[in-house]
Short mmCIF file of C-alpha atoms and ligand atoms in Angstrom, two decimals:
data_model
loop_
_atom_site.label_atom_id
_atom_site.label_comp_id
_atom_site.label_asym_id
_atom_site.label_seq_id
_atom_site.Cartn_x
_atom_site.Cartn_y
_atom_site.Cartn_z
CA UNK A 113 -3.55 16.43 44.70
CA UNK A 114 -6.23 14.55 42.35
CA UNK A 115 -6.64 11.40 43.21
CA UNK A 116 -5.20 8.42 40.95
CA UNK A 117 -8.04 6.22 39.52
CA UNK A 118 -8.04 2.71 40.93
CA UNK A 119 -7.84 0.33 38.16
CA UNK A 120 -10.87 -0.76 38.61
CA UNK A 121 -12.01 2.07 37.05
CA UNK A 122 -9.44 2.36 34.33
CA UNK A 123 -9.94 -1.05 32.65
CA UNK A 124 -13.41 0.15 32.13
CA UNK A 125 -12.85 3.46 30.69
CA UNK A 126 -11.58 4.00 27.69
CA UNK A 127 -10.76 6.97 25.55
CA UNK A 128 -11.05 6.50 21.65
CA UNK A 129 -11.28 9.65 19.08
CA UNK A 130 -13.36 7.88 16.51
CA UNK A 131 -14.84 10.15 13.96
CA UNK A 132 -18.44 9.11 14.79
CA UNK A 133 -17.85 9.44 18.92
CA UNK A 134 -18.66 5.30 18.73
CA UNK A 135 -18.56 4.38 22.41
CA UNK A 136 -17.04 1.05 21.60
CA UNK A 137 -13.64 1.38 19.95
CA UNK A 138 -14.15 0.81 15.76
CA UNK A 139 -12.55 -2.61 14.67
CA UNK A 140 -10.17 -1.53 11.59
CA UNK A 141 -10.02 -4.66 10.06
CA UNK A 142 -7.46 -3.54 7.24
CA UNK A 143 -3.99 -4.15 6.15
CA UNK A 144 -3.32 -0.93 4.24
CA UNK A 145 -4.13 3.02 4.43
CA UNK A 146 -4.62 4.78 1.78
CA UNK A 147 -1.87 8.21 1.57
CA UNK A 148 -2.58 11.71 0.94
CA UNK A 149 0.51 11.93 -1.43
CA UNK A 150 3.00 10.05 -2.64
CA UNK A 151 5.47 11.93 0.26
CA UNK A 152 2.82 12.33 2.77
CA UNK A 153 2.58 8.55 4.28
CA UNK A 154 -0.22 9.72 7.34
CA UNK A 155 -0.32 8.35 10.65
CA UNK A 156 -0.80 4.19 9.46
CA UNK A 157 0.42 2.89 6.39
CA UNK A 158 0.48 -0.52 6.76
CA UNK A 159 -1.20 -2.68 9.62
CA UNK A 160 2.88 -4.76 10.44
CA UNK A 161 3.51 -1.07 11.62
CA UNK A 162 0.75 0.42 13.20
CA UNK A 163 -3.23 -0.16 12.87
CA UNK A 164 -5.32 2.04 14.72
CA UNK A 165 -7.03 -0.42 16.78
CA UNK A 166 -4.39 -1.93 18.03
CA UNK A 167 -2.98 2.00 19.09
CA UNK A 168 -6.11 2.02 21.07
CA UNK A 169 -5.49 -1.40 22.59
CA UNK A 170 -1.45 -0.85 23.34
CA UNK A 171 -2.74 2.87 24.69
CA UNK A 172 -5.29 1.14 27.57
CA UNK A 173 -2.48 -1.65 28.23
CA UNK A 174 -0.48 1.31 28.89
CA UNK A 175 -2.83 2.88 31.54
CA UNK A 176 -3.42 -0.32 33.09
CA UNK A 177 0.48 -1.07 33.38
CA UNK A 178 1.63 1.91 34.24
CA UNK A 179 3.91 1.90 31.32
CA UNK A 180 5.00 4.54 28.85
CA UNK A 181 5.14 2.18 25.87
CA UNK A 182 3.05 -1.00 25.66
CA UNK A 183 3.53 -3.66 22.53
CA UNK A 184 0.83 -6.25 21.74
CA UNK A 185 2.06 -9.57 19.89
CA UNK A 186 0.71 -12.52 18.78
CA UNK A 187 1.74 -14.81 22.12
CA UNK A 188 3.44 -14.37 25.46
CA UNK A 189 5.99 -16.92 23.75
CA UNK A 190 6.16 -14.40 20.94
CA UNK A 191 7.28 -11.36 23.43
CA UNK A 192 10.12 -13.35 24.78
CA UNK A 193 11.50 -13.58 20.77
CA UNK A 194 10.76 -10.06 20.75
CA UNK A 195 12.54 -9.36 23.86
CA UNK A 196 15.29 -12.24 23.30
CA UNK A 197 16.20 -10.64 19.78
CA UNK A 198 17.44 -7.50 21.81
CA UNK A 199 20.68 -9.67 22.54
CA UNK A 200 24.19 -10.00 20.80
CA UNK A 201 25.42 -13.34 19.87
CA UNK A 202 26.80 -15.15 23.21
CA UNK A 203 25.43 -12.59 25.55
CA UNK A 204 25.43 -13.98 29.18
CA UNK A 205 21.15 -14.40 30.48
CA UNK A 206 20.67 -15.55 34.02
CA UNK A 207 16.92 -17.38 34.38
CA UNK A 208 14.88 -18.86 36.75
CA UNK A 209 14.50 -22.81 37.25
CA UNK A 210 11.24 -23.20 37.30
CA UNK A 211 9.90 -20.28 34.38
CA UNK A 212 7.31 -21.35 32.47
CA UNK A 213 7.85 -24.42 30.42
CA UNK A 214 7.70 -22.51 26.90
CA UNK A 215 10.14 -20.11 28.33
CA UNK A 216 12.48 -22.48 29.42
CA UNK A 217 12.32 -24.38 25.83
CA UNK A 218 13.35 -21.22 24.18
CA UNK A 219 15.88 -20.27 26.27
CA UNK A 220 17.72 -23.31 26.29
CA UNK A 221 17.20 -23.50 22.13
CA UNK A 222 19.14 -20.00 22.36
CA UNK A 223 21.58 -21.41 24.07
CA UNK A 224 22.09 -24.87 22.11
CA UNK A 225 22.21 -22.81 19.48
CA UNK A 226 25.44 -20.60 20.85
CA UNK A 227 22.80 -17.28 20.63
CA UNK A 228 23.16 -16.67 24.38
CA UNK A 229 25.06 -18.12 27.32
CA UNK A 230 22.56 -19.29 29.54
CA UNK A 231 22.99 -19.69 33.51
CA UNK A 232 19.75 -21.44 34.73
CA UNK A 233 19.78 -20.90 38.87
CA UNK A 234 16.78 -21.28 42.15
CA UNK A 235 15.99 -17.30 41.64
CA UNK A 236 13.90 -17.72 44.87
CA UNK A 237 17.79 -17.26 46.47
CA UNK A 238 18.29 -13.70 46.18
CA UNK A 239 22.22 -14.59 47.41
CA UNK A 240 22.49 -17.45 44.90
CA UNK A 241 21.20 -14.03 41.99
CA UNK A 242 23.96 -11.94 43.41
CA UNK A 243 26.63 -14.04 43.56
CA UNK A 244 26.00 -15.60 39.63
CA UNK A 245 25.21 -11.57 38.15
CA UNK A 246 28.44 -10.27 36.87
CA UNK A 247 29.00 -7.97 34.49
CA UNK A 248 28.97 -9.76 31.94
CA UNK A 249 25.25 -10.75 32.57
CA UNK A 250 23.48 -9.20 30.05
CA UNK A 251 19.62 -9.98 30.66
CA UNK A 252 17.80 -11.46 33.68
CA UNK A 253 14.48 -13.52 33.49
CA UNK A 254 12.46 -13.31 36.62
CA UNK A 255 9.21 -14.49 37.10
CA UNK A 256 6.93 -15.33 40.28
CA UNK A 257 4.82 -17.01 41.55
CA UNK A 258 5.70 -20.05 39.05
CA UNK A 259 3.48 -22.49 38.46
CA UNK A 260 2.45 -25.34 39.18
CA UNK A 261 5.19 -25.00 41.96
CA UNK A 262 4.09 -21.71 43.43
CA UNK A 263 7.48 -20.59 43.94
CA UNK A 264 7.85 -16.86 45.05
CA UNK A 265 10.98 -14.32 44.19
CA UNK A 266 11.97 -11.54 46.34
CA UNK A 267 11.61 -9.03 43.47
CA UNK A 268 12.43 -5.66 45.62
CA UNK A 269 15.60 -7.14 46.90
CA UNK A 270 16.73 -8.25 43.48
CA UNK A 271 15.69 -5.31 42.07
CA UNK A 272 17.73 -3.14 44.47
CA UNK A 273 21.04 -5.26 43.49
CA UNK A 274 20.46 -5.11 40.12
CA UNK A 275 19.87 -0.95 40.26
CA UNK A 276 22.90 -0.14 42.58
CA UNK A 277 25.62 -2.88 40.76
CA UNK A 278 24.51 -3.90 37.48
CA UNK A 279 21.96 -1.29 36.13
CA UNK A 280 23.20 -2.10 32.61
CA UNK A 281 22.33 -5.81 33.01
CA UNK A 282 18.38 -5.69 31.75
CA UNK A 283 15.72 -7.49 33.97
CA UNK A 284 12.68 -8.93 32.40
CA UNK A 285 9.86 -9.88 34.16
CA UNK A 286 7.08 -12.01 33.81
CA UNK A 287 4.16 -10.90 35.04
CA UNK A 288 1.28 -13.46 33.68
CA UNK A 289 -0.17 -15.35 37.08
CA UNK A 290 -0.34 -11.98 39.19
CA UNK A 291 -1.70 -9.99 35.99
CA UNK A 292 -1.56 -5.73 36.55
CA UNK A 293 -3.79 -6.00 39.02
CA UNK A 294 -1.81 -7.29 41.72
CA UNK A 295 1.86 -6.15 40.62
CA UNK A 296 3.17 -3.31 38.58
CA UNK A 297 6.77 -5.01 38.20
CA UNK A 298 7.81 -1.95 36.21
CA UNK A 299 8.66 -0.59 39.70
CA UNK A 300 11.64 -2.54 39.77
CA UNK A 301 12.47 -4.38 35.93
CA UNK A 302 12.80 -2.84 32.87
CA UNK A 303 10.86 -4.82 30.53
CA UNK A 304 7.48 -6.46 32.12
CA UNK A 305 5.98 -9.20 29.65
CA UNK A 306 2.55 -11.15 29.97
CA UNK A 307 0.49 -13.62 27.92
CA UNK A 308 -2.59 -12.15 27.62
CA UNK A 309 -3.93 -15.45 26.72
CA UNK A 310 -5.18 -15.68 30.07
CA UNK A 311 -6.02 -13.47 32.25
CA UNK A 312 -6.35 -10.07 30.42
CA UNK A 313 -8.24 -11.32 27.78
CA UNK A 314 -9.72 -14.18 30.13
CA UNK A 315 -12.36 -15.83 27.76
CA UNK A 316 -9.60 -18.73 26.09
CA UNK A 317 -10.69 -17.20 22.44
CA UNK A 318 -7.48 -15.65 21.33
CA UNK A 319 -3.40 -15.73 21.65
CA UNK A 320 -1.71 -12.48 22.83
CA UNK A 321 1.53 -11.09 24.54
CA UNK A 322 1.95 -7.33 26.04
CA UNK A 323 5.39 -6.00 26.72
CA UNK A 324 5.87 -2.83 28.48
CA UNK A 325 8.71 -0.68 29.32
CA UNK A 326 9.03 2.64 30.62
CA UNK A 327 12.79 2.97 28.88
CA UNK A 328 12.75 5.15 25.69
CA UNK A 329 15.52 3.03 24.21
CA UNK A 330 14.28 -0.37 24.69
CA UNK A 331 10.68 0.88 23.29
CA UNK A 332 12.61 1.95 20.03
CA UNK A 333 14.61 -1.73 19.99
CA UNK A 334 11.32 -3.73 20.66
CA UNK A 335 9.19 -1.44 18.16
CA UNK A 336 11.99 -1.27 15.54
CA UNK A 337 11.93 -5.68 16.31
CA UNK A 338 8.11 -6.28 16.41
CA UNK A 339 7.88 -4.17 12.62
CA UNK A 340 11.00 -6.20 11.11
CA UNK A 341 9.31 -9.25 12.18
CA UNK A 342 5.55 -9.01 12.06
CA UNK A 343 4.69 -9.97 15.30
CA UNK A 344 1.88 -7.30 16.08
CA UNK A 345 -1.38 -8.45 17.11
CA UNK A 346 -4.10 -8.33 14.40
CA UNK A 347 -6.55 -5.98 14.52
CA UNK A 348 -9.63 -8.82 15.15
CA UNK A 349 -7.45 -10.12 17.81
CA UNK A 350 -6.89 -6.57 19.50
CA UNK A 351 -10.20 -5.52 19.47
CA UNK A 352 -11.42 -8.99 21.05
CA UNK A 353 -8.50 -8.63 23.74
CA UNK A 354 -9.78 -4.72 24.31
CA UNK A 355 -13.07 -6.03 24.72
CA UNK A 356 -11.84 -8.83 27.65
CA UNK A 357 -9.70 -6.39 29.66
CA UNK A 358 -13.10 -4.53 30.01
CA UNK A 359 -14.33 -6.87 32.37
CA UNK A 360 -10.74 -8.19 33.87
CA UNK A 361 -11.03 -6.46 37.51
CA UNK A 362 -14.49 -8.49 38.08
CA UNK A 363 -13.18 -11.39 36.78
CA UNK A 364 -9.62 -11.49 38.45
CA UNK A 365 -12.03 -10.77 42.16
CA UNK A 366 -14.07 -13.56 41.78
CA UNK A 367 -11.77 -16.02 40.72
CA UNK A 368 -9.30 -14.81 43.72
CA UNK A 369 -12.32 -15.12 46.24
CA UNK A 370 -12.94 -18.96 44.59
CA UNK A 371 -9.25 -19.52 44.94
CA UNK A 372 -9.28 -18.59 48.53
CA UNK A 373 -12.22 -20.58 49.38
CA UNK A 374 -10.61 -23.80 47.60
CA UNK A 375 -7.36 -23.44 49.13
CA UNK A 376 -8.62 -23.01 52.50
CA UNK A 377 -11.35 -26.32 52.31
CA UNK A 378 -8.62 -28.20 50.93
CA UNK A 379 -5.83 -27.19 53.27
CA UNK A 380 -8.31 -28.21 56.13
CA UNK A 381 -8.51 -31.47 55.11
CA UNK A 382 -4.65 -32.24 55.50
CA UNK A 383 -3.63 -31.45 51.85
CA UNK A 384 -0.16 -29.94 50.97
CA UNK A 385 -1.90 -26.94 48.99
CA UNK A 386 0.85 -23.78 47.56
CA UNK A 387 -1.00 -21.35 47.07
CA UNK A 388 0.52 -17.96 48.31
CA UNK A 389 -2.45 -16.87 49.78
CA UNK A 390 -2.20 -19.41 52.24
CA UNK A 391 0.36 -18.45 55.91
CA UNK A 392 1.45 -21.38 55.11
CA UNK A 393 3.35 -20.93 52.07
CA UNK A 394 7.09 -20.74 53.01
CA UNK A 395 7.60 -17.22 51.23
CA UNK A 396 3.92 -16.11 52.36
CA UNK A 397 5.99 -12.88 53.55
CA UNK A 398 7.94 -12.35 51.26
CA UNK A 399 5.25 -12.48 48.48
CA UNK A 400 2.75 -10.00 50.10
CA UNK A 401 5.19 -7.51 50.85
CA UNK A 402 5.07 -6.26 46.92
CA UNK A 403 1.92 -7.96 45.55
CA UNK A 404 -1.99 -6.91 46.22
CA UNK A 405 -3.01 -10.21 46.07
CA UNK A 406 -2.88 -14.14 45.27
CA UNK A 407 -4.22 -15.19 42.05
CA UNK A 408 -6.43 -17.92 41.13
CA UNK A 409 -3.75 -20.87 40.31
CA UNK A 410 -3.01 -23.06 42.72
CA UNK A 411 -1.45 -26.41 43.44
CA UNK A 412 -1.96 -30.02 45.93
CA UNK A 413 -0.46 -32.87 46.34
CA UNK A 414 -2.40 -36.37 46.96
CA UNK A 415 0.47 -38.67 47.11
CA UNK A 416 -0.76 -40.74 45.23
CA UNK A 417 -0.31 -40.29 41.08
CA UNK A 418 -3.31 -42.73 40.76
CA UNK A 419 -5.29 -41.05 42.65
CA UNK A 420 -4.45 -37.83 41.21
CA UNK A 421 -5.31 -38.98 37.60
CA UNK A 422 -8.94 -40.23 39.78
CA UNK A 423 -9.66 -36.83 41.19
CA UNK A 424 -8.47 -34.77 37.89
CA UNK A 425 -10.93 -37.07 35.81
CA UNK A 426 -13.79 -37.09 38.08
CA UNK A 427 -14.41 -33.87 38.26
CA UNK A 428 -17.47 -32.34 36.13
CA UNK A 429 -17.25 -28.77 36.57
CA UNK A 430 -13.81 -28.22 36.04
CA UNK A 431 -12.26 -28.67 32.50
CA UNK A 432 -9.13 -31.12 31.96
CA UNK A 433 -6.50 -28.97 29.93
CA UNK A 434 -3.36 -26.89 30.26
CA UNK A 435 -3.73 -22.48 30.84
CA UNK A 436 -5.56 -20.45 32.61
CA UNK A 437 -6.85 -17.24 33.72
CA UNK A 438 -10.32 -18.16 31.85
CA UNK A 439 -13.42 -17.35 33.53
CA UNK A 440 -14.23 -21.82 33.43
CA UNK A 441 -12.14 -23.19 36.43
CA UNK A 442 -9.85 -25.73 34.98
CA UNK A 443 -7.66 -28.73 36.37
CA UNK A 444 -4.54 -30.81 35.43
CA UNK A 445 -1.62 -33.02 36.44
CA UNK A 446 1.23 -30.81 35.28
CA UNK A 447 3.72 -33.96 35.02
CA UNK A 448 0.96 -35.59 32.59
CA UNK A 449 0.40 -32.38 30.44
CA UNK A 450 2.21 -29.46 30.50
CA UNK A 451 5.10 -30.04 32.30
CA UNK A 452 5.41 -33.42 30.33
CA UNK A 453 8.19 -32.03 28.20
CA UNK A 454 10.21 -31.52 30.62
CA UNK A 455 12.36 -34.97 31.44
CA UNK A 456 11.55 -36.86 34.91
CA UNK A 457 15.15 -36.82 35.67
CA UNK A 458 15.00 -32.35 35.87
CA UNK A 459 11.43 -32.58 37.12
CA UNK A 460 12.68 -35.12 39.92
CA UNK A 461 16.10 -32.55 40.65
CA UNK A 462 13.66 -29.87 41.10
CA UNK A 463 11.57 -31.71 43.37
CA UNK A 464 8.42 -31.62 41.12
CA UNK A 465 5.91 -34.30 42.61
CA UNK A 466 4.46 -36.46 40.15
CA UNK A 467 1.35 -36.51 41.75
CA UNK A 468 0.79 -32.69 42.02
CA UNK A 469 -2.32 -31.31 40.72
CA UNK A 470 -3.05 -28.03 39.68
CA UNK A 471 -6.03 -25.61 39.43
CA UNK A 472 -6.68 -22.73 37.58
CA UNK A 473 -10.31 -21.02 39.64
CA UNK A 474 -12.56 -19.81 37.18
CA UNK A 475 -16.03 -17.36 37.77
CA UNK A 476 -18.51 -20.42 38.77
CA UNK A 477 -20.06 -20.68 42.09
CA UNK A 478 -17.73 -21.33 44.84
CA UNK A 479 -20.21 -23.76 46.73
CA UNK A 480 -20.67 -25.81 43.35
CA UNK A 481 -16.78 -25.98 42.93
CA UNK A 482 -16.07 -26.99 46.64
CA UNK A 483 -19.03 -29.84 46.25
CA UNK A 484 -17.81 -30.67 42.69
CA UNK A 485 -14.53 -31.16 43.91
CA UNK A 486 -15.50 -33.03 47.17
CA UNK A 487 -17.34 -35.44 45.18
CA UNK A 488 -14.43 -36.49 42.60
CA UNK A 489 -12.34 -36.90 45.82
CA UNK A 490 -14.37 -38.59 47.73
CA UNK A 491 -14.39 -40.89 44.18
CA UNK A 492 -10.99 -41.36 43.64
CA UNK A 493 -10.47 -42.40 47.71
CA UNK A 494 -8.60 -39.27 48.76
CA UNK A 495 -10.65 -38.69 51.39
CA UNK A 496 -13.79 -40.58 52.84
CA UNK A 497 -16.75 -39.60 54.95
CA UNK A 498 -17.59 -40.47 58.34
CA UNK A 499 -20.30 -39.84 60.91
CA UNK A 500 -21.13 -36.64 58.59
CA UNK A 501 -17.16 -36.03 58.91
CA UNK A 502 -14.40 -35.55 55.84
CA UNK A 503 -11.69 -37.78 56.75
CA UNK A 504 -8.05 -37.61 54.10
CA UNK A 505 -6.80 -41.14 53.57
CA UNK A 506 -3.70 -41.92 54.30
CA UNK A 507 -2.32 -42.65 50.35
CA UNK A 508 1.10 -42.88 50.59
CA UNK A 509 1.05 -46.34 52.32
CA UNK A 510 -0.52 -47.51 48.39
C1 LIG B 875 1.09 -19.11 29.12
C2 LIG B 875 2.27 -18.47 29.65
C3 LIG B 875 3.25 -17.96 28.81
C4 LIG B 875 3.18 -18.11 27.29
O1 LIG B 875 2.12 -17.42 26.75
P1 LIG B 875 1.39 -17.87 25.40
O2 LIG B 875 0.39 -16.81 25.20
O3 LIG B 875 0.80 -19.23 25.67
O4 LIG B 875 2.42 -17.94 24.34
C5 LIG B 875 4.35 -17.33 29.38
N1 LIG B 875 4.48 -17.23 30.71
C6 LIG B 875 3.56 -17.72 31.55
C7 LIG B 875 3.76 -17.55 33.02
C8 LIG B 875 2.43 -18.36 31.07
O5 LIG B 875 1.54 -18.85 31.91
#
């Protein structure tokens, strides 16, 4: 038997027929193609329905996600109104509480709007999942590890319910924070989205979304969608994302190994870090027995929101502003930024601390990020040095 590639190999090679043999796949930065007859339309005819580079693009995205069909759009938000549109007015959707904010906002539109009948339940229960699917339940939004919460699904068991009861019932998963890399959740879902704003194109230059699905019928419904509606990627951008997933294996390593490090320094000072690389994550189990790995994104709590606002200020190396998956390490206080949308009174039901602050590990040095960060809190108070020693403060007496 030959022996599969690792991916580490596969983002790297890439297999183009261009006319000239270029080794780097041609950019065809053009909306129309020209036919051989009136009758005779060729392979492209216009770039809404097909434009060669982004073939080549959706044809690597396929290898790396072990896909049969892959579909590049314009966002990650713009796959889920791909995906959304494959729904009947008033069709029951089960999701996730804590899905990623844009998710959630369109979602709940949908269902303001009377589009679909939305159950919103703790998906990290796989009883609570079995007991709300019915048959009625016509989609299912999964994704895992959230963030900035770091909450982790038990996707096989799910999975396995929704296959032997309710195989009509589609599951969609987001994949984003573990990236192809470290999960290939067509395993067990039918459709597996990402924003490839982060970390497959990893450089914070362009917008994208990948869907994949190894069902013939839902690559018809999404292709016949993402024509009527114009959502394909353009050409610039799929070249420019072809050109980032190149180099996504190296990237995706380091930033793990930095994550690691960071989680581990911080965790020995006495913080509350989630991070499920960590044994002490409560699902720590559960999450490595389908994932390779841990990502880069991880979460701490201070206690303290001043403080927090202190640290996430301080800090030089790291850059203050929502995403990730970019090879510059970034920080933020998800109540203050990109969880801000969502009301205190939810964020307080699902026990989101105010304080919490998240980072997203990028390529640096992981010596200059530990001392970067050990200077902003030994700044802001969180912690204080004695005899040589790091010492946390006790904050929540402020
Ligand atoms: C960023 C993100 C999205 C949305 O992707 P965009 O490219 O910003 O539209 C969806 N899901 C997750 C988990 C994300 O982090």
């Amino acid at each position: 038997m030959v022996k599969e590639l690792s991916l580490d190999t596969l983002v790297v090679s890439s297999n183009n027929n261009d006319q000239h043999n270029a080794s780097v796949a041609p950019l065809y930065q053009t909306t129309t193609f020209k036919q051989k007859s009136v009758s005779d339309l060729g392979e492209y005819d216009y770039t809404r329905s097909g434009n060669p580079t982004r073939t080549q693009l959706e044809s690597q995205l396929s290898i790396i996600m072990k896909a049969e069909k892959t579909f590049a759009v314009t966002s990650g938000m713009g796959c889920l109104d791909v995906i959304t549109r494959l729904l009947k007015p008033g069709d029951e959707v089960i999701a996730g509480d804590d899905l990623y904010g844009g998710t959630h906002r369109l979602l709940t539109f949908l269902n303001k709007t009377g589009a679909i009948k939305l159950k919103i339940i703790d998906t990290t229960n796989p009883q609570l999942v079995k007991s709300t699917l019915s048959q009625n339940t016509k989609m299912i939004f999964l994704e895992s590890p959230t963030n900035p919460l770091i909450k982790v699904i038990d996707l096989p068991k799910i999975s396995e319910f929704l296959k032997t009861n309710y195989p009509n019932c589609i599951s969609v998963f987001d994949n984003t924070m573990m990236s192809p890399l470290l999960l290939s959740p067509l395993k067990y879902v039918d459709i597996q989205y990402e924003s490839a704003t982060k970390y497959l194109n990893g450089h914070h230059d362009i917008m994208a979304g990948v869907i994949a699905t190894n069902s013939k019928k839902l690559s018809q419904d999404l292709f016949f969608i993402i024509n009527a509606t114009g959502c394909g990627l353009a050409p610039f951008d799929s070249w420019l994302l072809l050109r980032g997933l190149k180099t996504l294996s190296i990237r995706f390593e380091r930033q793990q190994s930095n994550a690691i490090k960071l989680t581990n320094w911080l965790e020995s000072l006495g913080f509350k870090v989630n991070y499920p690389g960590l044994k002490s994550h409560p699902q720590y189990q559960v999450h490595n027995s389908y994932n390779k790995g841990f990502g880069a994104v991880f979460s701490f709590e201070t206690k303290s929101i001043k403080t927090s606002e202190r640290i996430v200020e301080g800090t030089k190396l790291f850059g203050v502003t929502v995403s990730f998956g970019a090879v510059n390490s970034l920080i933020s206080m998800p109540c203050r930024m990109s969880h801000a949308s969502i009301d205190p009174e939810t964020r307080a039901e699902r026990e989101f601390p105010e304080d919490l602050i998240r980072v997203c590990v990028g390529i640096e040095d992981s010596d200059d990020l530990i001392e970067d960060l050990k200077q902003s809190l030994l700044n802001s108070g969180a912690i204080r040095e004695i005899n040589g020693k790091l010492i946390r403060s006790d904050l929540s007496k402020l």
